[in-house]
Amino acid sequence: TGNVTLGTIDVQDSAATLGTCTPALASATLAPGEKLTCSAVYNVIQSDIDTGSYDNTASASAVPVALNRPLGAVRRLVSAPNTVDTTTNKITTPALQDPILTIDKTADPVSVNKSGDLITYTILVKNTGNVYVNSIEITDSLVGLSALDCGTFTGTLAPGESVQCTATYTSTQDDLDSGSIVNTASVIGTPTGG
């Protein structure tokens, strides 16, 4: 955007891998008003999603072509700068967060026919979203159910991870009289960045 032709152009990117430039970077010169376009590739990582965005900074510097002339020609220049100050541009790309926990429960056996039958419930909680979910709490409302056993679960699930919990319940005469045992489990958690 200046008023002299530039050469010895250098383009840098803070994290992305620089690809091709048009015109080719090694031989490029830019007259006033001309532009150089470069492509770059960056692979998104989990921490970008957890943060909610990715900041990328590119920079460019150049030398006025007149400074590459023979010494006699350079001496005739009127107070020209040796280089163009490095210019930078920062762009923030939103990383859309989609926290999802699913819960599934099974019973073994699937039915009882007398008081005192032991039922083992298995609860599977899975993080099907794209961010870490922390402080996960799994609860079951059935009165008389044993404590949930979730092994060494620490309360955090990465995307794609799951935890399995088990608990037992002994059927009662009231269960038989009512004709069924209704058991509801729930899960709640806090997504990273949320």
PDB file of C-alpha atoms in Angstrom, residues 6-11 18-30 36-38 65 68:
ATOM      1  CA  LEU A   6       9.194  -4.016  -2.696  1.00  0.00           C
ATOM      2  CA  GLY A   7      11.309  -7.169  -2.896  1.00  0.00           C
ATOM      3  CA  THR A   8      13.023  -9.638  -0.533  1.00  0.00           C
ATOM      4  CA  ILE A   9       9.571 -10.365   0.808  1.00  0.00           C
ATOM      5  CA  ASP A  10       9.312 -12.618   3.845  1.00  0.00           C
ATOM      6  CA  VAL A  11       6.014 -14.065   5.092  1.00  0.00           C
ATOM      7  CA  LEU A  18       2.912 -21.896   4.997  1.00  0.00           C
ATOM      8  CA  GLY A  19       1.964 -23.240   1.579  1.00  0.00           C
ATOM      9  CA  THR A  20       2.280 -21.706  -1.860  1.00  0.00           C
ATOM     10  CA  CYS A  21       2.377 -17.991  -2.578  1.00  0.00           C
ATOM     11  CA  THR A  22       1.255 -16.187  -5.703  1.00  0.00           C
ATOM     12  CA  PRO A  23       3.478 -14.820  -7.114  1.00  0.00           C
ATOM     13  CA  ALA A  24       6.183 -17.222  -5.915  1.00  0.00           C
ATOM     14  CA  LEU A  25       7.703 -15.859  -2.714  1.00  0.00           C
ATOM     15  CA  ALA A  26      11.364 -16.364  -3.629  1.00  0.00           C
ATOM     16  CA  SER A  27      11.202 -14.138  -6.710  1.00  0.00           C
ATOM     17  CA  ALA A  28       8.313 -11.867  -5.830  1.00  0.00           C
ATOM     18  CA  THR A  29       8.376  -8.123  -6.161  1.00  0.00           C
ATOM     19  CA  LEU A  30       5.364  -5.952  -5.479  1.00  0.00           C
ATOM     20  CA  LEU A  36       0.984 -11.302  -2.680  1.00  0.00           C
ATOM     21  CA  THR A  37      -1.353 -14.127  -1.626  1.00  0.00           C
ATOM     22  CA  CYS A  38      -0.130 -17.116   0.398  1.00  0.00           C
ATOM     23  CA  VAL A  65      13.811  -2.863  -4.524  1.00  0.00           C
ATOM     24  CA  ASN A  68      19.176  -3.744  -4.213  1.00  0.00           C
TER      25      ASN A  68
END
